[in-house]
mmCIF file of N, CA and C in Angstrom:
data_model
loop_
_atom_site.group_PDB
_atom_site.id
_atom_site.type_symbol
_atom_site.label_atom_id
_atom_site.label_comp_id
_atom_site.label_asym_id
_atom_site.label_seq_id
_atom_site.Cartn_x
_atom_site.Cartn_y
_atom_site.Cartn_z
ATOM 1 N N MET A 1 -7.200 9.271 -18.687
ATOM 2 C CA MET A 1 -7.891 8.025 -18.523
ATOM 3 C C MET A 1 -6.941 6.887 -18.129
ATOM 4 N N GLN A 2 -5.678 7.000 -18.522
ATOM 5 C CA GLN A 2 -4.717 5.948 -18.194
ATOM 6 C C GLN A 2 -4.396 5.902 -16.708
ATOM 7 N N ILE A 3 -4.798 6.934 -15.969
ATOM 8 C CA ILE A 3 -4.551 6.916 -14.526
ATOM 9 C C ILE A 3 -5.305 5.766 -13.867
ATOM 10 N N LEU A 4 -6.389 5.326 -14.490
ATOM 11 C CA LEU A 4 -7.115 4.170 -13.951
ATOM 12 C C LEU A 4 -6.244 2.922 -13.948
ATOM 13 N N ILE A 5 -5.406 2.805 -14.955
ATOM 14 C CA ILE A 5 -4.486 1.666 -14.990
ATOM 15 C C ILE A 5 -3.521 1.750 -13.812
ATOM 16 N N ALA A 6 -3.073 2.953 -13.492
ATOM 17 C CA ALA A 6 -2.174 3.128 -12.341
ATOM 18 C C ALA A 6 -2.881 2.731 -11.052
ATOM 19 N N PHE A 7 -4.147 3.132 -10.899
ATOM 20 C CA PHE A 7 -4.895 2.746 -9.700
ATOM 21 C C PHE A 7 -5.061 1.229 -9.610
ATOM 22 N N ILE A 8 -5.359 0.600 -10.721
ATOM 23 C CA ILE A 8 -5.548 -0.853 -10.720
ATOM 24 C C ILE A 8 -4.238 -1.575 -10.423
ATOM 25 N N VAL A 9 -3.146 -1.115 -11.028
ATOM 26 C CA VAL A 9 -1.835 -1.727 -10.771
ATOM 27 C C VAL A 9 -1.450 -1.543 -9.309
ATOM 28 N N GLY A 10 -1.671 -0.350 -8.776
ATOM 29 C CA GLY A 10 -1.355 -0.103 -7.365
ATOM 30 C C GLY A 10 -2.177 -0.972 -6.430
ATOM 31 N N ALA A 11 -3.449 -1.152 -6.741
ATOM 32 C CA ALA A 11 -4.303 -2.008 -5.906
ATOM 33 C C ALA A 11 -3.854 -3.463 -5.988
ATOM 34 N N ALA A 12 -3.465 -3.910 -7.176
ATOM 35 C CA ALA A 12 -2.979 -5.287 -7.326
ATOM 36 C C ALA A 12 -1.677 -5.500 -6.563
ATOM 37 N N VAL A 13 -0.796 -4.514 -6.630
ATOM 38 C CA VAL A 13 0.459 -4.607 -5.869
ATOM 39 C C VAL A 13 0.162 -4.645 -4.374
ATOM 40 N N GLY A 14 -0.751 -3.792 -3.923
ATOM 41 C CA GLY A 14 -1.120 -3.777 -2.511
ATOM 42 C C GLY A 14 -1.743 -5.083 -2.061
ATOM 43 N N LEU A 15 -2.571 -5.682 -2.903
ATOM 44 C CA LEU A 15 -3.181 -6.962 -2.561
ATOM 45 C C LEU A 15 -2.122 -8.053 -2.446
ATOM 46 N N GLY A 16 -1.162 -8.027 -3.359
ATOM 47 C CA GLY A 16 -0.066 -8.988 -3.270
ATOM 48 C C GLY A 16 0.750 -8.812 -2.007
ATOM 49 N N ILE A 17 0.991 -7.581 -1.626
ATOM 50 C CA ILE A 17 1.741 -7.316 -0.396
ATOM 51 C C ILE A 17 0.940 -7.762 0.816
ATOM 52 N N HIS A 18 -0.361 -7.546 0.799
ATOM 53 C CA HIS A 18 -1.208 -7.979 1.922
ATOM 54 C C HIS A 18 -1.078 -9.479 2.144
ATOM 55 N N PHE A 19 -1.138 -10.260 1.076
ATOM 56 C CA PHE A 19 -1.084 -11.713 1.227
ATOM 57 C C PHE A 19 0.330 -12.228 1.401
ATOM 58 N N GLN A 20 1.331 -11.433 1.085
ATOM 59 C CA GLN A 20 2.717 -11.851 1.260
ATOM 60 C C GLN A 20 3.157 -11.723 2.718
ATOM 61 N N LEU A 21 2.690 -10.693 3.394
ATOM 62 C CA LEU A 21 3.163 -10.421 4.755
ATOM 63 C C LEU A 21 2.374 -11.195 5.797
ATOM 64 N N HIS A 22 3.020 -11.409 6.922
ATOM 65 C CA HIS A 22 2.376 -12.106 8.040
ATOM 66 C C HIS A 22 1.412 -11.165 8.758
ATOM 67 N N GLN A 23 0.716 -11.706 9.720
ATOM 68 C CA GLN A 23 -0.221 -10.964 10.570
ATOM 69 C C GLN A 23 -1.355 -10.351 9.753
ATOM 70 N N ARG A 24 -1.872 -11.124 8.801
ATOM 71 C CA ARG A 24 -2.976 -10.654 7.973
ATOM 72 C C ARG A 24 -4.220 -10.349 8.775
ATOM 73 N N LEU A 25 -4.400 -11.064 9.864
ATOM 74 C CA LEU A 25 -5.623 -10.902 10.648
ATOM 75 C C LEU A 25 -5.623 -9.624 11.476
ATOM 76 N N THR A 26 -4.494 -8.929 11.533
ATOM 77 C CA THR A 26 -4.434 -7.694 12.321
ATOM 78 C C THR A 26 -4.824 -6.460 11.525
ATOM 79 N N ARG A 27 -5.112 -6.638 10.246
ATOM 80 C CA ARG A 27 -5.485 -5.491 9.415
ATOM 81 C C ARG A 27 -6.564 -5.931 8.433
ATOM 82 N N GLY A 28 -7.269 -5.004 7.914
ATOM 83 C CA GLY A 28 -8.303 -5.310 6.932
ATOM 84 C C GLY A 28 -7.705 -5.676 5.590
ATOM 85 N N VAL A 29 -8.448 -6.439 4.813
ATOM 86 C CA VAL A 29 -7.959 -6.891 3.517
ATOM 87 C C VAL A 29 -7.913 -5.741 2.504
ATOM 88 N N VAL A 30 -8.589 -4.643 2.775
ATOM 89 C CA VAL A 30 -8.651 -3.529 1.828
ATOM 90 C C VAL A 30 -7.569 -2.491 2.101
ATOM 91 N N LEU A 31 -6.945 -2.524 3.258
ATOM 92 C CA LEU A 31 -5.985 -1.483 3.628
ATOM 93 C C LEU A 31 -4.788 -1.425 2.673
ATOM 94 N N ALA A 32 -4.134 -2.527 2.449
ATOM 95 C CA ALA A 32 -2.946 -2.532 1.572
ATOM 96 C C ALA A 32 -3.295 -2.176 0.122
ATOM 97 N N PRO A 33 -4.366 -2.738 -0.453
ATOM 98 C CA PRO A 33 -4.704 -2.310 -1.816
ATOM 99 C C PRO A 33 -5.056 -0.827 -1.921
ATOM 100 N N MET A 34 -5.676 -0.274 -0.903
ATOM 101 C CA MET A 34 -6.000 1.155 -0.947
ATOM 102 C C MET A 34 -4.736 2.008 -0.874
ATOM 103 N N ILE A 35 -3.810 1.640 -0.009
ATOM 104 C CA ILE A 35 -2.550 2.373 0.078
ATOM 105 C C ILE A 35 -1.801 2.275 -1.251
ATOM 106 N N GLY A 36 -1.789 1.090 -1.830
ATOM 107 C CA GLY A 36 -1.128 0.908 -3.115
ATOM 108 C C GLY A 36 -1.779 1.713 -4.233
ATOM 109 N N ALA A 37 -3.110 1.699 -4.280
ATOM 110 C CA ALA A 37 -3.818 2.424 -5.337
ATOM 111 C C ALA A 37 -3.621 3.928 -5.205
ATOM 112 N N VAL A 38 -3.730 4.430 -3.992
ATOM 113 C CA VAL A 38 -3.567 5.873 -3.791
ATOM 114 C C VAL A 38 -2.143 6.312 -4.114
ATOM 115 N N SER A 39 -1.160 5.538 -3.684
ATOM 116 C CA SER A 39 0.226 5.931 -3.956
ATOM 117 C C SER A 39 0.545 5.856 -5.448
ATOM 118 N N ALA A 40 0.028 4.854 -6.142
ATOM 119 C CA ALA A 40 0.263 4.759 -7.587
ATOM 120 C C ALA A 40 -0.430 5.891 -8.332
ATOM 121 N N GLY A 41 -1.665 6.184 -7.959
ATOM 122 C CA GLY A 41 -2.388 7.274 -8.599
ATOM 123 C C GLY A 41 -1.745 8.617 -8.335
ATOM 124 N N LEU A 42 -1.269 8.811 -7.121
ATOM 125 C CA LEU A 42 -0.602 10.063 -6.778
ATOM 126 C C LEU A 42 0.710 10.224 -7.549
ATOM 127 N N ALA A 43 1.473 9.151 -7.645
ATOM 128 C CA ALA A 43 2.726 9.209 -8.412
ATOM 129 C C ALA A 43 2.445 9.512 -9.875
ATOM 130 N N TRP A 44 1.430 8.866 -10.429
ATOM 131 C CA TRP A 44 1.063 9.106 -11.829
ATOM 132 C C TRP A 44 0.642 10.562 -12.030
ATOM 133 N N ALA A 45 -0.203 11.043 -11.133
ATOM 134 C CA ALA A 45 -0.696 12.417 -11.261
ATOM 135 C C ALA A 45 0.438 13.427 -11.141
ATOM 136 N N ILE A 46 1.314 13.238 -10.188
ATOM 137 C CA ILE A 46 2.432 14.167 -10.004
ATOM 138 C C ILE A 46 3.317 14.186 -11.253
ATOM 139 N N LEU A 47 3.611 13.011 -11.780
ATOM 140 C CA LEU A 47 4.467 12.971 -12.968
ATOM 141 C C LEU A 47 3.802 13.622 -14.178
ATOM 142 N N THR A 48 2.516 13.422 -14.341
ATOM 143 C CA THR A 48 1.854 14.049 -15.489
ATOM 144 C C THR A 48 1.690 15.553 -15.282
ATOM 145 N N TRP A 49 1.491 15.986 -14.034
ATOM 146 C CA TRP A 49 1.380 17.423 -13.765
ATOM 147 C C TRP A 49 2.692 18.154 -14.008
ATOM 148 N N VAL A 50 3.814 17.447 -13.770
ATOM 149 C CA VAL A 50 5.111 18.080 -14.012
ATOM 150 C C VAL A 50 5.479 18.083 -15.492
ATOM 151 N N GLY A 51 4.725 17.366 -16.280
ATOM 152 C CA GLY A 51 4.958 17.403 -17.713
ATOM 153 C C GLY A 51 5.530 16.135 -18.312
ATOM 154 N N VAL A 52 5.681 15.097 -17.517
ATOM 155 C CA VAL A 52 6.179 13.831 -18.050
ATOM 156 C C VAL A 52 5.025 13.168 -18.794
ATOM 157 N N GLY A 53 5.213 12.908 -20.050
ATOM 158 C CA GLY A 53 4.148 12.351 -20.874
ATOM 159 C C GLY A 53 3.947 10.864 -20.652
ATOM 160 N N ILE A 54 2.752 10.398 -21.018
ATOM 161 C CA ILE A 54 2.464 8.975 -20.839
ATOM 162 C C ILE A 54 3.112 8.126 -21.921
ATOM 163 N N ASP A 55 3.728 8.762 -22.900
ATOM 164 C CA ASP A 55 4.446 8.014 -23.925
ATOM 165 C C ASP A 55 5.861 7.632 -23.473
ATOM 166 N N THR A 56 6.272 8.140 -22.300
ATOM 167 C CA THR A 56 7.557 7.748 -21.717
ATOM 168 C C THR A 56 7.313 6.633 -20.703
ATOM 169 N N PRO A 57 8.331 5.888 -20.338
ATOM 170 C CA PRO A 57 8.117 4.785 -19.391
ATOM 171 C C PRO A 57 7.999 5.226 -17.934
ATOM 172 N N TRP A 58 8.282 6.476 -17.613
ATOM 173 C CA TRP A 58 8.357 6.885 -16.209
ATOM 174 C C TRP A 58 7.032 6.806 -15.455
ATOM 175 N N PRO A 59 5.918 7.270 -16.001
ATOM 176 C CA PRO A 59 4.670 7.094 -15.240
ATOM 177 C C PRO A 59 4.299 5.624 -15.044
ATOM 178 N N TRP A 60 4.609 4.808 -16.033
ATOM 179 C CA TRP A 60 4.289 3.384 -15.931
ATOM 180 C C TRP A 60 5.166 2.703 -14.881
ATOM 181 N N LEU A 61 6.446 3.048 -14.868
ATOM 182 C CA LEU A 61 7.335 2.487 -13.843
ATOM 183 C C LEU A 61 6.970 2.996 -12.454
ATOM 184 N N ALA A 62 6.608 4.264 -12.369
ATOM 185 C CA ALA A 62 6.211 4.827 -11.075
ATOM 186 C C ALA A 62 4.955 4.149 -10.554
ATOM 187 N N ALA A 63 4.023 3.832 -11.448
ATOM 188 C CA ALA A 63 2.792 3.161 -11.032
ATOM 189 C C ALA A 63 3.058 1.757 -10.511
ATOM 190 N N LEU A 64 4.191 1.193 -10.868
ATOM 191 C CA LEU A 64 4.546 -0.139 -10.392
ATOM 192 C C LEU A 64 5.471 -0.099 -9.176
ATOM 193 N N ILE A 65 6.420 0.820 -9.174
ATOM 194 C CA ILE A 65 7.446 0.833 -8.122
ATOM 195 C C ILE A 65 6.995 1.592 -6.877
ATOM 196 N N VAL A 66 6.336 2.729 -7.044
ATOM 197 C CA VAL A 66 5.937 3.545 -5.889
ATOM 198 C C VAL A 66 5.023 2.788 -4.928
ATOM 199 N N PRO A 67 4.022 2.023 -5.400
ATOM 200 C CA PRO A 67 3.203 1.280 -4.437
ATOM 201 C C PRO A 67 3.996 0.255 -3.636
ATOM 202 N N ILE A 68 5.006 -0.340 -4.252
ATOM 203 C CA ILE A 68 5.837 -1.290 -3.503
ATOM 204 C C ILE A 68 6.614 -0.567 -2.416
ATOM 205 N N VAL A 69 7.222 0.557 -2.794
ATOM 206 C CA VAL A 69 8.067 1.310 -1.864
ATOM 207 C C VAL A 69 7.233 1.911 -0.723
ATOM 208 N N VAL A 70 6.000 2.274 -0.995
ATOM 209 C CA VAL A 70 5.158 2.909 0.024
ATOM 210 C C VAL A 70 4.379 1.883 0.836
ATOM 211 N N THR A 71 3.768 0.914 0.169
ATOM 212 C CA THR A 71 2.846 -0.004 0.836
ATOM 213 C C THR A 71 3.557 -0.993 1.748
ATOM 214 N N TYR A 72 4.662 -1.550 1.308
ATOM 215 C CA TYR A 72 5.351 -2.567 2.102
ATOM 216 C C TYR A 72 5.723 -2.057 3.503
ATOM 217 N N PRO A 73 6.468 -0.944 3.615
ATOM 218 C CA PRO A 73 6.797 -0.487 4.974
ATOM 219 C C PRO A 73 5.576 -0.006 5.756
ATOM 220 N N ALA A 74 4.597 0.563 5.069
ATOM 221 C CA ALA A 74 3.400 1.029 5.772
ATOM 222 C C ALA A 74 2.652 -0.144 6.403
ATOM 223 N N ILE A 75 2.493 -1.220 5.670
ATOM 224 C CA ILE A 75 1.767 -2.380 6.188
ATOM 225 C C ILE A 75 2.557 -3.068 7.301
ATOM 226 N N VAL A 76 3.872 -3.131 7.145
ATOM 227 C CA VAL A 76 4.700 -3.714 8.219
ATOM 228 C C VAL A 76 4.545 -2.889 9.495
ATOM 229 N N ALA A 77 4.613 -1.568 9.382
ATOM 230 C CA ALA A 77 4.489 -0.702 10.562
ATOM 231 C C ALA A 77 3.098 -0.796 11.178
ATOM 232 N N ILE A 78 2.067 -0.783 10.347
ATOM 233 C CA ILE A 78 0.698 -0.871 10.865
ATOM 234 C C ILE A 78 0.474 -2.203 11.575
ATOM 235 N N SER A 79 0.989 -3.285 11.025
ATOM 236 C CA SER A 79 0.830 -4.600 11.649
ATOM 237 C C SER A 79 1.552 -4.669 12.988
ATOM 238 N N ARG A 80 2.767 -4.135 13.040
ATOM 239 C CA ARG A 80 3.516 -4.141 14.305
ATOM 240 C C ARG A 80 2.808 -3.303 15.367
ATOM 241 N N LEU A 81 2.309 -2.142 14.961
ATOM 242 C CA LEU A 81 1.583 -1.300 15.912
ATOM 243 C C LEU A 81 0.341 -2.000 16.436
ATOM 244 N N ARG A 82 -0.374 -2.679 15.569
ATOM 245 C CA ARG A 82 -1.593 -3.370 15.981
ATOM 246 C C ARG A 82 -1.290 -4.522 16.932
ATOM 247 N N VAL A 83 -0.251 -5.292 16.650
ATOM 248 C CA VAL A 83 0.126 -6.404 17.523
ATOM 249 C C VAL A 83 0.551 -5.876 18.890
ATOM 250 N N ALA A 84 1.342 -4.808 18.906
ATOM 251 C CA ALA A 84 1.779 -4.227 20.180
ATOM 252 C C ALA A 84 0.585 -3.668 20.950
ATOM 253 N N HIS A 85 -0.323 -3.023 20.261
ATOM 254 C CA HIS A 85 -1.507 -2.472 20.923
ATOM 255 C C HIS A 85 -2.374 -3.587 21.492
ATOM 256 N N ASP A 86 -2.564 -4.648 20.740
ATOM 257 C CA ASP A 86 -3.366 -5.768 21.231
ATOM 258 C C ASP A 86 -2.725 -6.414 22.457
ATOM 259 N N ALA A 87 -1.398 -6.528 22.459
ATOM 260 C CA ALA A 87 -0.706 -7.105 23.623
ATOM 261 C C ALA A 87 -0.878 -6.219 24.850
ATOM 262 N N ARG A 88 -0.773 -4.891 24.654
ATOM 263 C CA ARG A 88 -0.980 -3.980 25.790
ATOM 264 C C ARG A 88 -2.406 -4.055 26.320
ATOM 265 N N GLU A 89 -3.363 -4.156 25.428
ATOM 266 C CA GLU A 89 -4.760 -4.246 25.852
ATOM 267 C C GLU A 89 -5.035 -5.548 26.591
ATOM 268 N N LYS A 90 -4.475 -6.646 26.129
ATOM 269 C CA LYS A 90 -4.645 -7.922 26.835
ATOM 270 C C LYS A 90 -4.064 -7.844 28.233
ATOM 271 N N THR A 91 -2.883 -7.218 28.348
ATOM 272 C CA THR A 91 -2.259 -7.061 29.654
ATOM 273 C C THR A 91 -3.107 -6.162 30.540
ATOM 274 N N ARG A 92 -3.582 -5.083 29.996
ATOM 275 C CA ARG A 92 -4.390 -4.130 30.768
ATOM 276 C C ARG A 92 -5.684 -4.758 31.243
ATOM 277 N N LEU A 93 -6.282 -5.581 30.409
ATOM 278 C CA LEU A 93 -7.536 -6.222 30.768
ATOM 279 C C LEU A 93 -7.330 -7.518 31.545
ATOM 280 N N GLY A 94 -6.101 -7.997 31.610
ATOM 281 C CA GLY A 94 -5.794 -9.208 32.347
ATOM 282 C C GLY A 94 -6.364 -10.468 31.706
ATOM 283 N N ILE A 95 -6.332 -10.537 30.409
ATOM 284 C CA ILE A 95 -6.894 -11.709 29.718
ATOM 285 C C ILE A 95 -5.843 -12.463 28.929
ATOM 286 N N GLY A 96 -4.773 -12.749 29.522
ATOM 287 C CA GLY A 96 -3.883 -13.653 28.855
ATOM 288 C C GLY A 96 -2.548 -13.190 28.598
#
């Protein structure tokens, strides 16, 4: 049941990353929180499946650190790809 806390923490971290980075209009507001939630939940699940108990700090730290490590570069890359794609499309269509 504590995995829900990992999902919520990951989504909160993702939301913070979404509003911290530039080019917010090039991606949906749900993308970063979803990446954060999935990565936190996956890290929590993997650690518990390997036998790390929830009474240790490792699943809790993983639920906080893994979404930062995964979401930040993913959102930066997705934003850059979207901006480059939009520029190519504008050039191709001749609109500016």
